[in-house]
Short mmCIF file of C-alpha atoms in Angstrom, two decimals:
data_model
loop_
_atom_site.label_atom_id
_atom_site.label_comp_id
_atom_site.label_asym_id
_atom_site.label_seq_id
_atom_site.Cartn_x
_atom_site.Cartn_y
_atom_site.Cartn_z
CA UNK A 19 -25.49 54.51 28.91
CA UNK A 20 -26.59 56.94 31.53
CA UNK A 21 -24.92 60.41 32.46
CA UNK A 22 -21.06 60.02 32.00
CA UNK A 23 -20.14 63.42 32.59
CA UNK A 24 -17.06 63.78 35.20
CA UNK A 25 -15.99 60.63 35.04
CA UNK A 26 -12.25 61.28 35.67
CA UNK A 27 -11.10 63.60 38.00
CA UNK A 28 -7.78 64.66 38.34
CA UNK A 29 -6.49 64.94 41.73
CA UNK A 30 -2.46 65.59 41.63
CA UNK A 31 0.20 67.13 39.79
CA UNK A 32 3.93 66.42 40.22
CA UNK A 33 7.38 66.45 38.66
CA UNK A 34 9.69 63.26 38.05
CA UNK A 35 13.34 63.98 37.53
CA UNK A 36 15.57 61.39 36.77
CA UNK A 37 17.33 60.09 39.85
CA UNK A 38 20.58 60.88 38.41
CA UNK A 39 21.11 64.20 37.18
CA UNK A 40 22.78 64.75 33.55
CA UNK A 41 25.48 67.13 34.90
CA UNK A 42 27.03 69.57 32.18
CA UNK A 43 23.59 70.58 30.11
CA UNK A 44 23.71 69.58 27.09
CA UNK A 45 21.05 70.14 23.87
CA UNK A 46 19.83 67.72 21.82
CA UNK A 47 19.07 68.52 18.06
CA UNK A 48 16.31 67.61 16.62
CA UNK A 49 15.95 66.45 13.02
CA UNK A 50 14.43 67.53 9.72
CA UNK A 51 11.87 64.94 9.93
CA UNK A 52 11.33 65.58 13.87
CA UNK A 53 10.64 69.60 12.66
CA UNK A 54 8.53 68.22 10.13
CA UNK A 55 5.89 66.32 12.74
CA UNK A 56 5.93 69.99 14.77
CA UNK A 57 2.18 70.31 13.90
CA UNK A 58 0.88 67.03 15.61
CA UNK A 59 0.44 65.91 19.12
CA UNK A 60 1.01 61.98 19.94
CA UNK A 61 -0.57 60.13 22.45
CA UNK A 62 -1.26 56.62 23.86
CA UNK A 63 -3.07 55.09 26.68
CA UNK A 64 -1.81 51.52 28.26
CA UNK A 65 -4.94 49.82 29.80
CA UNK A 66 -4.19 47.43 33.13
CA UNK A 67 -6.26 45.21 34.98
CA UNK A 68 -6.27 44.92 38.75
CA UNK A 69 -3.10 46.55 38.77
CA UNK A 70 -2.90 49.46 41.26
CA UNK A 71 0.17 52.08 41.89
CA UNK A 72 -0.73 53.35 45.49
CA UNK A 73 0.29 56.72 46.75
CA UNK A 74 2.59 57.50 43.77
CA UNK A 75 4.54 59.93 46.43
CA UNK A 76 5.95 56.98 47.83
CA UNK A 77 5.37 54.26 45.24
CA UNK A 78 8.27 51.79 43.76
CA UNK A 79 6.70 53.22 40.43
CA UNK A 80 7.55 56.47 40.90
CA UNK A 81 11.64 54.73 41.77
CA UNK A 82 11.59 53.13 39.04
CA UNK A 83 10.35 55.91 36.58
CA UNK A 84 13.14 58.19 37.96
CA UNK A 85 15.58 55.34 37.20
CA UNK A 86 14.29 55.22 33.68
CA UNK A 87 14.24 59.00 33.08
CA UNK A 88 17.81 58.92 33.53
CA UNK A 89 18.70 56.90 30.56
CA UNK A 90 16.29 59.53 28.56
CA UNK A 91 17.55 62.91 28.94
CA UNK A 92 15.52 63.99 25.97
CA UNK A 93 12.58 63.53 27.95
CA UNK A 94 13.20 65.21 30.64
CA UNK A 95 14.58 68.65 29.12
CA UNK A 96 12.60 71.70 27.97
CA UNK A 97 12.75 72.67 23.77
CA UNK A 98 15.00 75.58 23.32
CA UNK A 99 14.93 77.82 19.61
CA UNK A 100 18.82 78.21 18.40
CA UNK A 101 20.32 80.83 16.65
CA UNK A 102 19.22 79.28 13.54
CA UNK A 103 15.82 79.37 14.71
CA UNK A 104 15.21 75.59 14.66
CA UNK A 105 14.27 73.73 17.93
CA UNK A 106 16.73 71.78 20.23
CA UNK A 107 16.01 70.04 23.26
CA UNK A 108 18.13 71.18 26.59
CA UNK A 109 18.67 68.70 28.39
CA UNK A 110 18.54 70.35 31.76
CA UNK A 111 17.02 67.73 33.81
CA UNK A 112 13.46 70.14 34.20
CA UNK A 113 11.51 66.65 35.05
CA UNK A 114 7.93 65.56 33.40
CA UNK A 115 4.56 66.41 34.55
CA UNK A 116 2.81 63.27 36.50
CA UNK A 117 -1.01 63.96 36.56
CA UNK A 118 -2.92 61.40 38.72
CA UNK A 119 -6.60 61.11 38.49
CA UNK A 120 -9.24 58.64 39.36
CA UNK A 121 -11.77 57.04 37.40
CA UNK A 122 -15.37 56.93 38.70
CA UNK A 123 -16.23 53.22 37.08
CA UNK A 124 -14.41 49.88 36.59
CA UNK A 125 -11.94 49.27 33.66
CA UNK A 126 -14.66 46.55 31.83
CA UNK A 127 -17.22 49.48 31.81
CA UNK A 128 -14.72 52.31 30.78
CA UNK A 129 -13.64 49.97 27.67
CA UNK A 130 -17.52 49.39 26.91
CA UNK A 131 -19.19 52.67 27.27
CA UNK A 132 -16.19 55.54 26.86
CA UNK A 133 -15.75 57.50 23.74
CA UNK A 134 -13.24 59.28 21.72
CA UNK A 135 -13.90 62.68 23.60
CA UNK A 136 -13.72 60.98 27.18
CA UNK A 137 -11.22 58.80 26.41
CA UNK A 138 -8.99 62.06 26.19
CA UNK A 139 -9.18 62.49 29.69
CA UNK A 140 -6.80 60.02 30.17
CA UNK A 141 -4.03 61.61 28.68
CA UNK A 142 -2.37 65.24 28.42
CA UNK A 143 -3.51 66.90 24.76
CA UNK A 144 -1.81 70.12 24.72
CA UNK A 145 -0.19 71.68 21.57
CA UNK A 146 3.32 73.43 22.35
CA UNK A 147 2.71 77.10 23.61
CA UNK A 148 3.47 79.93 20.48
CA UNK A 149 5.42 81.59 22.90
CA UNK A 150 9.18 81.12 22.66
CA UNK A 151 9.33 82.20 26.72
CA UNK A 152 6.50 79.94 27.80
CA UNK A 153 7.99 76.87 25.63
CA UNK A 154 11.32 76.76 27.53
CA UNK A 155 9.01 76.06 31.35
CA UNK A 156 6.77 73.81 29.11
CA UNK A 157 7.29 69.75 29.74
CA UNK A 158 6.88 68.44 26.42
CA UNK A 159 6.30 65.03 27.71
CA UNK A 160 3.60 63.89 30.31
CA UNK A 161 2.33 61.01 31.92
CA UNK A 162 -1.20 60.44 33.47
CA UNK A 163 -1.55 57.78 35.76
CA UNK A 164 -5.50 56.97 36.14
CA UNK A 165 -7.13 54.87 38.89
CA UNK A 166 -10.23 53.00 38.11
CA UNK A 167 -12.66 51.52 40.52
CA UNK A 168 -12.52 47.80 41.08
CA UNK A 169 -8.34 48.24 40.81
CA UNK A 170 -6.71 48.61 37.31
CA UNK A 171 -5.38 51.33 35.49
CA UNK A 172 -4.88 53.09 32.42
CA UNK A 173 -1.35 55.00 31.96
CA UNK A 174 -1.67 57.99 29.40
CA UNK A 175 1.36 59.15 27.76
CA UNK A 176 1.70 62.32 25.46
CA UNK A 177 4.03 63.95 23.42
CA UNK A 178 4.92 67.06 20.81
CA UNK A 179 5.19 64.67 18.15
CA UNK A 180 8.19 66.65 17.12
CA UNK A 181 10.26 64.95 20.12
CA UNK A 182 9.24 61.11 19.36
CA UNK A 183 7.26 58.74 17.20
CA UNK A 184 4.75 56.01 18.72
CA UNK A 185 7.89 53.49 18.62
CA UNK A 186 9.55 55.97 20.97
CA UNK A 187 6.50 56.55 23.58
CA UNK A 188 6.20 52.91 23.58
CA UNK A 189 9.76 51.87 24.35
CA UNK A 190 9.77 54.68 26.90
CA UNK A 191 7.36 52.43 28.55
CA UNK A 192 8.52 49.00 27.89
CA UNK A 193 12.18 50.80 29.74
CA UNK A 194 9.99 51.46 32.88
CA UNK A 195 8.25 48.68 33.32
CA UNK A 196 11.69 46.43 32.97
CA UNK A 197 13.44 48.89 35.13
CA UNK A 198 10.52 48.35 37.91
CA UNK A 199 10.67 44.58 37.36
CA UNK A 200 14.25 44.70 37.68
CA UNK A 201 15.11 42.99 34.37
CA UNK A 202 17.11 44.33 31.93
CA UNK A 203 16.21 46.69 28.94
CA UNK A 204 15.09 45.31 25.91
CA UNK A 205 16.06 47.97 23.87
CA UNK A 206 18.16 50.94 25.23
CA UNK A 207 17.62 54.47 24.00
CA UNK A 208 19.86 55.74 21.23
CA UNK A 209 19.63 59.65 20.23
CA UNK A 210 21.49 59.75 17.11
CA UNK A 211 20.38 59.38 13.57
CA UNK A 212 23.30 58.22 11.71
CA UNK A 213 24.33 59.73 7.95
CA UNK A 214 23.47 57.75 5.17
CA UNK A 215 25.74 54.74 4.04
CA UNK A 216 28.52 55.71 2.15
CA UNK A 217 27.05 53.46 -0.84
CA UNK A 218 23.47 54.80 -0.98
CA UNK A 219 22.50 56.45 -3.54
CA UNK A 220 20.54 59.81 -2.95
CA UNK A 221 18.20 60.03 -5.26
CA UNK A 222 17.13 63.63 -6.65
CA UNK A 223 14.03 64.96 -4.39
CA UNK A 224 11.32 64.49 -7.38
CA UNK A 225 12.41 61.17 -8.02
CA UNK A 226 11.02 59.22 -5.13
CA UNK A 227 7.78 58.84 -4.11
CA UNK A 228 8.60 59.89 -0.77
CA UNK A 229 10.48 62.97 -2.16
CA UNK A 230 8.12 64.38 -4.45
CA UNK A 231 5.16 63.77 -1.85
CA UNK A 232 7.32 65.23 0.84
CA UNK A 233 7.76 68.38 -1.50
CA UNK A 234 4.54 69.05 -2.11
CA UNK A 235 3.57 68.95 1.69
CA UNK A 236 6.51 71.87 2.02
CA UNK A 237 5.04 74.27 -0.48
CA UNK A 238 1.47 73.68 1.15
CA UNK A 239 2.71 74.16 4.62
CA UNK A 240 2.46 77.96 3.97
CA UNK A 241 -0.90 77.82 2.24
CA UNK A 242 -3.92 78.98 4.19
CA UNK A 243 -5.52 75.31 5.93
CA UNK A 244 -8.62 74.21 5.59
CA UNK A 245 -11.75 75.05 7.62
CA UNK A 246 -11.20 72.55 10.89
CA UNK A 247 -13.85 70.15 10.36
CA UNK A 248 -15.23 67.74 13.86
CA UNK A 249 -13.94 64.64 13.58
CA UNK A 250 -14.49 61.23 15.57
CA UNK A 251 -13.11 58.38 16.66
CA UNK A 252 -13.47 54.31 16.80
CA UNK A 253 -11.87 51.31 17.13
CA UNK A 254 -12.43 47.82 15.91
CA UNK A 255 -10.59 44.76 17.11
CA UNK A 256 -10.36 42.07 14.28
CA UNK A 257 -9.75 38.17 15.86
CA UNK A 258 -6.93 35.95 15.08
CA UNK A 259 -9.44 33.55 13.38
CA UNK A 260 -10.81 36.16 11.46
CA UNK A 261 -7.61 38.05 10.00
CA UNK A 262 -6.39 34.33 8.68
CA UNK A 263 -9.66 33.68 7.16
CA UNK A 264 -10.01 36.81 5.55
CA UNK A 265 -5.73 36.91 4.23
CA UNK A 266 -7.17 33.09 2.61
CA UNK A 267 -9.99 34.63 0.72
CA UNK A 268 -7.65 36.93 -0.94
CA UNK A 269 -4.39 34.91 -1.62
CA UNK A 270 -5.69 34.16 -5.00
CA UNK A 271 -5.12 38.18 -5.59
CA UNK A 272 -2.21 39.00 -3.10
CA UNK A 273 -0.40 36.11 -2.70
CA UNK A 274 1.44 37.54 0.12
CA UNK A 275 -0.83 39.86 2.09
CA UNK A 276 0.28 40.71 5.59
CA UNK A 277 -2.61 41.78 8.12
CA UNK A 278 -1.79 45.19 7.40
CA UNK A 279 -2.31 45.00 3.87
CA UNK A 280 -5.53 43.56 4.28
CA UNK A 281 -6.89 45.88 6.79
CA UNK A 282 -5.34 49.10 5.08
CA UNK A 283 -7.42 47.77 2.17
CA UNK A 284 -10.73 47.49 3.73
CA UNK A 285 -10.53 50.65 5.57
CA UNK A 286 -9.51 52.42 2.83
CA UNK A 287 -12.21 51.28 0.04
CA UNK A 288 -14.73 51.42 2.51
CA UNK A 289 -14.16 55.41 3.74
CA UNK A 290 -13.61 55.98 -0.66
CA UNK A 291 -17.32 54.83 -0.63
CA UNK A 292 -18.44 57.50 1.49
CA UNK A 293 -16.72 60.40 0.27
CA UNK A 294 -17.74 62.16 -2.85
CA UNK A 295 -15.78 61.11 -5.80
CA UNK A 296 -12.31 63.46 -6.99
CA UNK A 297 -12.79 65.52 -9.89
CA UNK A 298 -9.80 63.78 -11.28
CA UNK A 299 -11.70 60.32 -10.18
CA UNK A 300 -8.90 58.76 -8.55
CA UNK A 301 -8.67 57.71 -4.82
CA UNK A 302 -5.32 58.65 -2.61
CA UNK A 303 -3.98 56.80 0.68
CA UNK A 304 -0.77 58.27 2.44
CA UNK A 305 1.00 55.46 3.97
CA UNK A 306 3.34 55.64 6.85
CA UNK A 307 5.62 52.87 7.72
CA UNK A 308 8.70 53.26 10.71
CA UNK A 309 11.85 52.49 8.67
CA UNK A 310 14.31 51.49 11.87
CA UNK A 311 14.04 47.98 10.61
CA UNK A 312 14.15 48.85 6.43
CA UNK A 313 17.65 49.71 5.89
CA UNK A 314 21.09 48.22 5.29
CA UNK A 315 22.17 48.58 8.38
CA UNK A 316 18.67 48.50 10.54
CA UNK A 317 18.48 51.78 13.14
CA UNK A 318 18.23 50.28 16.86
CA UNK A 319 14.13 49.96 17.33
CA UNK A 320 15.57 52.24 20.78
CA UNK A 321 16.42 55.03 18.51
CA UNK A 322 14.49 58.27 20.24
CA UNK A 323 13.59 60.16 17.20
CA UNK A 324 10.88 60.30 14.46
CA UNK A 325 11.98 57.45 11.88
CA UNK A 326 8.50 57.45 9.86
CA UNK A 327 8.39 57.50 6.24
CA UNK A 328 5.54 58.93 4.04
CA UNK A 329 4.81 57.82 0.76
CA UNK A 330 1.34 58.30 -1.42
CA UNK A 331 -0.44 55.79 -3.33
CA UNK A 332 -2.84 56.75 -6.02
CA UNK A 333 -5.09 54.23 -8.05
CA UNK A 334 -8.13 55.03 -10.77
CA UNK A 335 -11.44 54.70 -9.22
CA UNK A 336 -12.77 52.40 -12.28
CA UNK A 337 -9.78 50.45 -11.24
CA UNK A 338 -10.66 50.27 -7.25
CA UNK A 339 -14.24 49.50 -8.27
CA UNK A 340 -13.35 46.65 -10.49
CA UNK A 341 -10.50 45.14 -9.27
CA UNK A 342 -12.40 44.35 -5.45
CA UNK A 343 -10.76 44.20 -2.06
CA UNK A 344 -7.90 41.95 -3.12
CA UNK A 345 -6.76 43.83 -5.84
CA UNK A 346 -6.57 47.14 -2.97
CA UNK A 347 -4.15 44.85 -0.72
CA UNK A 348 -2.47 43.65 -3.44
CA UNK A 349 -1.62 47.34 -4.62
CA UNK A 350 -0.99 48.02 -0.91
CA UNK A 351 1.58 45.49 -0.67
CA UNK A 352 3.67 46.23 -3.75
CA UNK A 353 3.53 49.84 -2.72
CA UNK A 354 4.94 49.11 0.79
CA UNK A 355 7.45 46.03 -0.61
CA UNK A 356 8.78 48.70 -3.08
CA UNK A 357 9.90 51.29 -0.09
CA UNK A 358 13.61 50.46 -0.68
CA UNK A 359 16.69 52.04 1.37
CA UNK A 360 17.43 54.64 -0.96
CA UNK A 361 13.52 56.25 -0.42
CA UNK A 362 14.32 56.50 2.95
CA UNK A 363 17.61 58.73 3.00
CA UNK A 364 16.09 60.49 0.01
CA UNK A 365 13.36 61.27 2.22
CA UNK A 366 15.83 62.72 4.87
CA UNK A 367 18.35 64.23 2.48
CA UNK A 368 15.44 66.30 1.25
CA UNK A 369 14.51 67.50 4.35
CA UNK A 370 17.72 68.21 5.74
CA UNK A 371 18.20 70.10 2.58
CA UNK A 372 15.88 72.56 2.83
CA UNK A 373 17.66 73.72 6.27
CA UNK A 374 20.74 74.61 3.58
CA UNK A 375 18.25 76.53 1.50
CA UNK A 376 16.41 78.07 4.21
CA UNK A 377 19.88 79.65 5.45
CA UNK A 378 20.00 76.84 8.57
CA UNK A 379 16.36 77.33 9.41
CA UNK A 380 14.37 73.80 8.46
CA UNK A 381 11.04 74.26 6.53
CA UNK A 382 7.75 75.22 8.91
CA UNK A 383 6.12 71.95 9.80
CA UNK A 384 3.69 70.32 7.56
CA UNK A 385 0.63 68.35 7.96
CA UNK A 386 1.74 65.06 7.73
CA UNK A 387 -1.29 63.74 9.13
CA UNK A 388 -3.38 64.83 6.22
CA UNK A 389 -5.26 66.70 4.14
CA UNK A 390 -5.39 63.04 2.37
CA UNK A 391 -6.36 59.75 4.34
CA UNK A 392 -3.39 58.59 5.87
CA UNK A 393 -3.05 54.99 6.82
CA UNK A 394 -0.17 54.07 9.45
CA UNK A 395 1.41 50.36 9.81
CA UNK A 396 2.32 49.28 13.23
CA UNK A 397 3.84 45.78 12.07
CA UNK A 398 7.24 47.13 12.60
CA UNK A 399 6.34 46.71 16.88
CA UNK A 400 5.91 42.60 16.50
CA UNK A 401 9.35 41.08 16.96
CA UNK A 402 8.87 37.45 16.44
CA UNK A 403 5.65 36.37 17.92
CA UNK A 404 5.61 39.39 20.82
CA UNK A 405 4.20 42.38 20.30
CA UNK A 406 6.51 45.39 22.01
CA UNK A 407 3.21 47.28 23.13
CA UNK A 408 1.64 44.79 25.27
CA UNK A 409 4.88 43.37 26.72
CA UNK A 410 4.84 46.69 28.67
CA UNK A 411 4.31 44.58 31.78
CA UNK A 412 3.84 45.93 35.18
CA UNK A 413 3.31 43.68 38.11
CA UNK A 414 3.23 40.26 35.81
CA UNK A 415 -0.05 42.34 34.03
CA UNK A 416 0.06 42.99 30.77
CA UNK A 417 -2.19 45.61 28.81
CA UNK A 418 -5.90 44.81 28.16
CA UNK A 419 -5.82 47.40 25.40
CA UNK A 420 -3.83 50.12 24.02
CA UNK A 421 -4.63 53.44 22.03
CA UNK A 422 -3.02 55.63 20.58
CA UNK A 423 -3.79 58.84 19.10
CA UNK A 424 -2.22 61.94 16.93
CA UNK A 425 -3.15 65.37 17.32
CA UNK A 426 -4.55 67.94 14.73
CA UNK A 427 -5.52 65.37 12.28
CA UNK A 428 -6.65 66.97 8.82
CA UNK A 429 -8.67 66.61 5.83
CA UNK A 430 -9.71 63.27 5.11
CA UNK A 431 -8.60 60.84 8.32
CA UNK A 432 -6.72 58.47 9.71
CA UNK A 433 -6.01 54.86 9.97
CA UNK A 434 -3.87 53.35 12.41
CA UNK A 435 -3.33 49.56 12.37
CA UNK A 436 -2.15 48.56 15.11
CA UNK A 437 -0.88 45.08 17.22
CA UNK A 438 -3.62 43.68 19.50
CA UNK A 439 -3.79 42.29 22.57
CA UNK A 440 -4.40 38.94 21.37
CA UNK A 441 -1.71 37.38 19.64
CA UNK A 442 -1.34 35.98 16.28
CA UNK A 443 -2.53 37.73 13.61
CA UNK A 444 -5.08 39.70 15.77
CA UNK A 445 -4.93 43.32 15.36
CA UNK A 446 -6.41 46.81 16.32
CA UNK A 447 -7.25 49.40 14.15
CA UNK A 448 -8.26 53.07 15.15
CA UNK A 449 -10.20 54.81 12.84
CA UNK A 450 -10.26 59.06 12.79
CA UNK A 451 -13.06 60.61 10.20
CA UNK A 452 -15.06 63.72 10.05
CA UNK A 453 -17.94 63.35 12.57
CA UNK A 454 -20.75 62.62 9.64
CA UNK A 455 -18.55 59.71 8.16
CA UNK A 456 -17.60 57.81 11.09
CA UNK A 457 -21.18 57.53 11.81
CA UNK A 458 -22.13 55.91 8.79
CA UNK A 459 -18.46 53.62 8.72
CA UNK A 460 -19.21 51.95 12.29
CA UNK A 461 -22.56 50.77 10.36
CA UNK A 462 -20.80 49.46 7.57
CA UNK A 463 -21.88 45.63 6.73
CA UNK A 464 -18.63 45.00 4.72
CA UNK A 465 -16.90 45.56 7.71
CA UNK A 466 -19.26 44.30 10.63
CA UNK A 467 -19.23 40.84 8.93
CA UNK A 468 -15.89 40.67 10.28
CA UNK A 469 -17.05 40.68 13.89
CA UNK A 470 -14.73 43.00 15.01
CA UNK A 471 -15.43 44.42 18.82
CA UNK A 472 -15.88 47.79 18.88
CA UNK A 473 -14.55 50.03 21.33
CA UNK A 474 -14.14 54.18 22.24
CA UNK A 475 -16.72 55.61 19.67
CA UNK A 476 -17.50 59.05 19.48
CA UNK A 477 -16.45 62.67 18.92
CA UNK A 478 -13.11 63.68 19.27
#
């Protein structure tokens, strides 16, 4: 593909404040579950075609960002350590860092020839300073604005993933855009997490399968971690046509698959077969799932906060082997139909717990990410027939693509499935592995069958 070194080159740094300023300061807590995520990094990247932004000094973009900043205070204040020791946001108005960079090749050849590693230079990926002093000058959120040739552009946003989940990066978006087209927001930002229902039940912490896989992460937070291994990165774009064909082949084993349980399936057997087998021979897949729209009383999809749920599914190997790839979505499925309400605040209770026995201090962060292969479901972002990520419209242009990304990934991957740009049941799923296995798993015939198109390969 020819030399592709220096392919984006940043030319500008600036600050955006919010165009009203929040008066008194004020700090914004952060939760048990937002403390738990302090080990990861988020970030996306929003791809645009012929769609340019100008001088950003003196672009309506840059308006309308300030005008969206000021519904978000979050975003725009510096983390601050209380007396407890846990980690507040103060709300102080500080701004967030605007990088600006241009891209040396169209958008159509970027998206064809760019891997994991360059794709990275689209987008901040910086972990939060260890130094208390350097942490309260330190923008935890940034946006990178890049300029390809030809027109189009590619807006990178990043994150401490302490301070928001991909639902939150997203809507932060989806705010601007509407704000710059002068339409009103779809879903406004909400900063509280609310206490549990009067009527649920909170179940004991090693009753759940949340709880007792939440635990466990705790007690290994303090262990020593692994030897960092290189991973990579790829991502494969399944057709409408082809999702509904393959959801048909298995309804005579899971009746009721959703794209997600399909795909979660066939990622998930496929990396088993190229790992070496467990000593206890059974196979392991964290699942994450946002839970805004999963209880009683559903959380506003605007709530700015992490509202992700972890749960782990374990199944025999004789049983994976045998039972074939409708048998794995069907045991996907009744895992994820069985997350009830109760999991959820169990989930929270426990971790807001451990603040009480850690005399007000929450528990270090874990690595939620990991060491097992963790798959995350997206579904949650399609309201209706409309997908939330790629009605972040600027200029009547919606996204080509979209990636997203987590930081410090662990152990054995990650599986992110993911809306698509194409609508139905389309969707795109990002694949992180070690180096060695992602090379054999973008050769796979099981899934190349499928057609998928495959995009951003390479080492992360």
């Amino acid at each position: 593909m020819g030399d592709k070194s220096g392919r984006v080159n940043m030319h500008s740094i600036l600050t955006a404040v919010s165009n009203k300023p929040v008066g008194s300061v004020k700090n914004h807590p952060l939760t048990g579950m937002d403390h738990a995520m302090g080990r990861h990094t988020l970030h996306m990247v929003f791809y645009y075609e012929k769609t340019s932004f100008g001088s950003f000094s003196i672009d309506p973009v840059r308006e309308s960002l300030s005008e969206t900043l000021s519904l978000y205070p979050p975003v725009t204040g510096r983390l601050t350590r209380v007396e407890s020791g846990n980690w507040e946001v103060k709300c102080n108005d500080a701004g967030v860092r605007v990088l600006r960079s241009r891209v040396g090749v169209t958008i159509d050849e970027w998206l064809r020839s760019a891997d994991g590693s360059e794709e990275r230079d689209l987008m901040v990926w910086e972990d939060m300073p260890d130094s208390p002093t350097r942490v309260t000058t330190w923008s935890p959120f940034r946006v990178q604005i890049n300029d390809f040739e030809g027109g189009g552009v590619a807006i990178g946003m990043s994150c401490n993933h302490m301070n928001a989940d991909p639902t939150c990066l997203t809507l932060l978006l989806k705010s601007w855009t509407e704000v710059h087209r002068h339409q009103p927001i779809a879903y406004p930002p909400s900063f509280l997490l609310p206490a549990a229902p009067l009527g649920s039940r909170l179940v004991p912490v090693n009753r759940t399968k949340s709880t007792s896989y939440l635990a466990d992460k705790s007690q290994e937070a303090a262990a020593a971690q692994a030897p960092s291994v290189k991973m990579a990165s790829a991502t494969f774009k399944f057709s409408d046509s082809i999702i509904k064909q393959c959801l048909s082949e298995i309804r005579d084993k899971c009746p009721h698959a959703t794209p997600f349980d399909f795909l979660a399936a066939l990622f998930w057997t496929r990396v088993v077969s190229l790992k070496k087998p467990r000593h206890d021979h059974t196979h392991t897949l964290s699942i994450c799932v946002d839970f805004r729209r999963l209880l009683q009383e559903p959380l506003p999809y605007g709530y700015f906060g992490n509202a992700l749920n972890f749960s782990l599914l374990s199944v025999n190997g004789e049983e994976m082997e045998c039972g074939g790839l409708g048998h794995a979505a069907e045991l996907v499925h009744r895992h994820v139909s069985d997350l009830k309400e109760d999991e959820f605040w169990s989930a929270i209770h426990l971790l807001e717990s451990q603040k009480n026995e850690g005399g007000g201090k929450y528990a270090p962060p874990c690595t939620m990410y990991g060491p097992e292969l963790t798959c995350v479901s997206m579904e949650h972002m399609i309201v209706g027939h409309q997908s939330m990520i790629y009605s972040t419209i600027f200029d009547s242009v919606r996204p080509v693509h979209v990636s997203c990304h987590v930081g410090n990934v662990e152990g054995e991957g990650l599986i992110l499935v993911m809306p698509s740009a194409e609508e139905g049941l389309a969707r795109t799923v990002m694949v992180t592995l070690p180096e060695e296995e992602m090379d054999i798993l973008c050769k796979d015939q099981a899934i190349l069958c499928l057609e998928p198109k495959l995009l951003l390969t390479g080492k992360l």
